[in-house]
Coordinates of C-alpha atoms in Angstrom, one line a residue:
X20 CA 81.9 75.1 103.9
X21 CA 81.0 78.8 103.5
X22 CA 82.7 80.7 100.8
X23 CA 84.1 84.2 100.7
X24 CA 82.4 85.6 97.6
X25 CA 82.5 89.4 98.4
X26 CA 85.1 91.3 100.4
X27 CA 84.8 94.9 101.6
X28 CA 88.1 96.7 101.6
X29 CA 88.6 99.8 103.7
X30 CA 91.6 101.9 102.7
X31 CA 92.9 105.4 102.1
X32 CA 91.7 107.8 99.4
X33 CA 95.4 108.8 99.2
X34 CA 98.3 106.6 98.3
X35 CA 100.4 107.2 101.4
X36 CA 104.2 107.8 101.2
X37 CA 105.2 104.1 101.1
X38 CA 105.1 102.5 97.6
X39 CA 104.4 99.2 99.2
X40 CA 100.9 100.4 100.1
X41 CA 99.9 100.9 96.5
X42 CA 101.7 97.7 95.5
X43 CA 99.6 95.8 98.1
X44 CA 96.4 97.4 96.9
X45 CA 97.2 96.4 93.3
X46 CA 98.1 92.8 94.4
X47 CA 94.9 92.5 96.4
X48 CA 92.8 93.5 93.5
X49 CA 94.5 91.0 91.3
X50 CA 94.0 88.3 93.9
X51 CA 90.3 89.1 94.1
X52 CA 89.9 88.8 90.3
X53 CA 91.8 85.6 90.0
X54 CA 89.8 84.0 92.8
X55 CA 86.4 85.2 91.6
X56 CA 85.9 87.4 94.7
X57 CA 83.9 90.6 94.2
X58 CA 85.3 93.8 95.7
X59 CA 83.1 96.0 97.6
X60 CA 84.7 99.4 98.4
X61 CA 84.1 103.1 98.8
X62 CA 83.7 104.0 95.1
X63 CA 86.6 106.4 94.5
X64 CA 89.2 106.3 91.8
X65 CA 92.1 107.9 93.7
X66 CA 94.6 106.6 96.3
X67 CA 94.5 103.0 97.5
X68 CA 90.8 102.9 96.8
X69 CA 91.4 103.5 93.2
X70 CA 94.4 101.2 93.1
X71 CA 92.5 98.1 94.4
X72 CA 89.4 98.7 92.3
X73 CA 91.3 99.4 89.0
X74 CA 93.5 96.3 89.6
X75 CA 90.4 94.2 90.2
X76 CA 88.9 95.4 87.0
X77 CA 92.1 95.2 85.0
X78 CA 92.4 91.5 85.9
X79 CA 88.8 90.7 84.9
X80 CA 87.2 90.9 88.3
X81 CA 83.9 92.5 89.6
X82 CA 83.6 95.6 91.7
X83 CA 80.8 97.3 93.6
X84 CA 81.5 100.9 94.6
X85 CA 79.3 102.5 97.3
X86 CA 79.8 106.3 97.6
X87 CA 77.7 109.1 99.2
X88 CA 76.6 111.8 96.9
X89 CA 78.7 114.5 98.5
X90 CA 81.9 112.5 97.8
X91 CA 81.3 111.7 94.1
X92 CA 83.3 114.6 92.9
X93 CA 85.8 114.8 95.7
X94 CA 86.9 111.2 95.4
X95 CA 86.3 111.0 91.6
X96 CA 83.8 108.1 91.6
X97 CA 85.1 105.3 89.4
X98 CA 82.7 105.1 86.5
X99 CA 84.1 101.8 85.1
X100 CA 82.9 99.6 87.9
X101 CA 80.1 97.1 87.2
X102 CA 78.0 98.5 90.0
X103 CA 78.0 102.0 91.5
X104 CA 75.6 102.8 94.3
X105 CA 75.2 106.4 95.4
X106 CA 73.9 106.9 98.9
X107 CA 72.4 110.0 100.6
X108 CA 74.9 109.8 103.5
X109 CA 77.7 107.9 105.1
X110 CA 75.4 105.9 107.3
X111 CA 73.6 104.3 104.4
X112 CA 77.0 103.7 102.6
X113 CA 78.3 101.8 105.6
X114 CA 75.1 99.8 106.0
X115 CA 75.2 98.7 102.4
X116 CA 78.9 97.9 102.5
X117 CA 78.2 95.6 105.5
X118 CA 75.2 93.9 103.9
X119 CA 77.0 93.2 100.6
X120 CA 80.2 91.7 102.1
X121 CA 81.2 88.4 103.5
X122 CA 84.4 89.7 105.1
X123 CA 86.3 93.0 105.7
X124 CA 89.9 93.9 105.0
X125 CA 91.6 97.1 106.1
X126 CA 94.5 98.2 104.0
X127 CA 96.5 101.3 105.2
X128 CA 94.4 104.5 105.4
X129 CA 93.5 107.5 107.5
X130 CA 90.7 108.4 109.9
X131 CA 87.9 107.2 107.7
X132 CA 89.5 103.8 107.2
X133 CA 90.1 103.6 111.0
X134 CA 86.5 104.6 111.7
X135 CA 85.0 102.0 109.4
X136 CA 87.3 99.3 110.7
X137 CA 86.6 100.0 114.4
X138 CA 82.9 100.1 113.8
X139 CA 83.0 96.6 112.4
X140 CA 85.1 95.5 115.4
X141 CA 82.6 97.1 117.7
X142 CA 79.6 95.4 116.1
X143 CA 81.5 92.1 116.2
X144 CA 82.4 92.5 119.8
X145 CA 78.8 93.2 120.7
X146 CA 77.7 90.1 118.9
X147 CA 75.9 91.8 116.0
X148 CA 77.9 89.8 113.4
X149 CA 80.7 87.3 113.1
X150 CA 82.0 88.1 109.6
X151 CA 85.9 87.9 109.5
X152 CA 87.8 91.2 109.8
X153 CA 91.4 91.3 108.7
X154 CA 94.2 93.9 109.1
X155 CA 96.5 94.0 106.1
X156 CA 99.5 94.9 108.1
X157 CA 101.7 96.1 105.2
X158 CA 105.1 97.2 106.5
X159 CA 103.7 97.2 110.0
X160 CA 101.2 99.9 109.3
X161 CA 98.7 98.7 111.9
X162 CA 101.2 98.1 114.7
X163 CA 100.2 101.3 116.6
X164 CA 96.6 100.2 116.6
X165 CA 97.5 96.8 117.9
X166 CA 99.5 98.4 120.7
X167 CA 96.5 100.6 121.5
X168 CA 94.2 97.6 121.7
X169 CA 96.7 95.9 124.0
X170 CA 96.8 99.0 126.2
X171 CA 92.9 99.0 126.3
X172 CA 93.0 95.4 127.4
X173 CA 95.7 96.0 130.0
X174 CA 93.7 99.0 131.5
X175 CA 90.6 96.8 131.5
X176 CA 88.5 98.9 129.1
X177 CA 88.4 95.8 126.9
X178 CA 87.2 93.2 129.3
X179 CA 88.7 89.7 129.3
X180 CA 85.3 88.3 128.4
X181 CA 85.1 90.4 125.2
X182 CA 87.4 88.9 122.6
X183 CA 88.7 91.0 119.7
X184 CA 88.5 88.6 116.8
X185 CA 90.7 90.4 114.3
X186 CA 92.8 88.5 111.7
X187 CA 96.3 89.7 110.6
X188 CA 98.2 89.3 107.4
X189 CA 101.6 90.9 106.6
X190 CA 101.5 89.8 103.0
X191 CA 98.7 90.1 100.4
X192 CA 98.9 86.4 99.5
X193 CA 97.9 85.5 103.1
X194 CA 94.7 87.5 103.0
X195 CA 92.2 85.3 101.2
X196 CA 93.4 82.0 102.8
X197 CA 93.0 83.5 106.2
X198 CA 89.5 84.8 105.4
X199 CA 88.5 81.4 104.0
X200 CA 89.9 79.6 107.0
X201 CA 88.0 81.8 109.3
X202 CA 84.6 80.9 107.8
X203 CA 85.4 77.2 107.2
X204 CA 82.8 75.1 108.9
X205 CA 80.9 78.0 110.3
X206 CA 77.1 77.9 109.9
X207 CA 76.0 80.5 107.3
X208 CA 73.5 82.0 109.8
X209 CA 76.4 82.8 112.2
X210 CA 77.8 85.5 109.9
X211 CA 74.5 86.9 108.7
X212 CA 72.9 90.1 110.0
X213 CA 69.3 90.8 109.0
X214 CA 69.0 94.1 107.2
X215 CA 66.4 95.4 109.7
X216 CA 68.9 94.7 112.4
X217 CA 71.8 96.4 110.5
X218 CA 69.6 99.5 110.2
X219 CA 69.3 99.8 113.9
X220 CA 73.1 99.6 114.6

């Protein structure tokens, strides 16, 4: 059975206005550390990004931050992580985040979080990878997106032959079990994307 060893988390560089969002980020970081799962994330020390990374570190876990040069100051790159990769641009950042992760989790966030999430869903839909993608639907945050996807399906812009394989979890303690279940029994090659292919996406 394949294992989830690294998880990429997409989330906001702000905390949002619901304390449950930060609580979820902290709980997720703790869960990663306790289960020996390495966090891959956007490299910042603020908002939900900072909360999940600092919690992972505080509980003895490992973190890889990947941040473009122009965001190092704006998002206060977290210097205490075990590995910080600085990229020349967003495209390289996203490619490396993909290559270094076994799965993807989207906590609440803004346009950047949505863009990164939708890109992974697009690549998956086009058959470029089959790594699990999960929405952490904290306090129903992702319900509007789910409604939009349903609307796209109804209006036939998402064809019936093109599944959207997105996992859902309302609670943090559901996240790792659902990711692990998604890869159970799946051949390792099924979720791999060669780096030279990733560069062409």
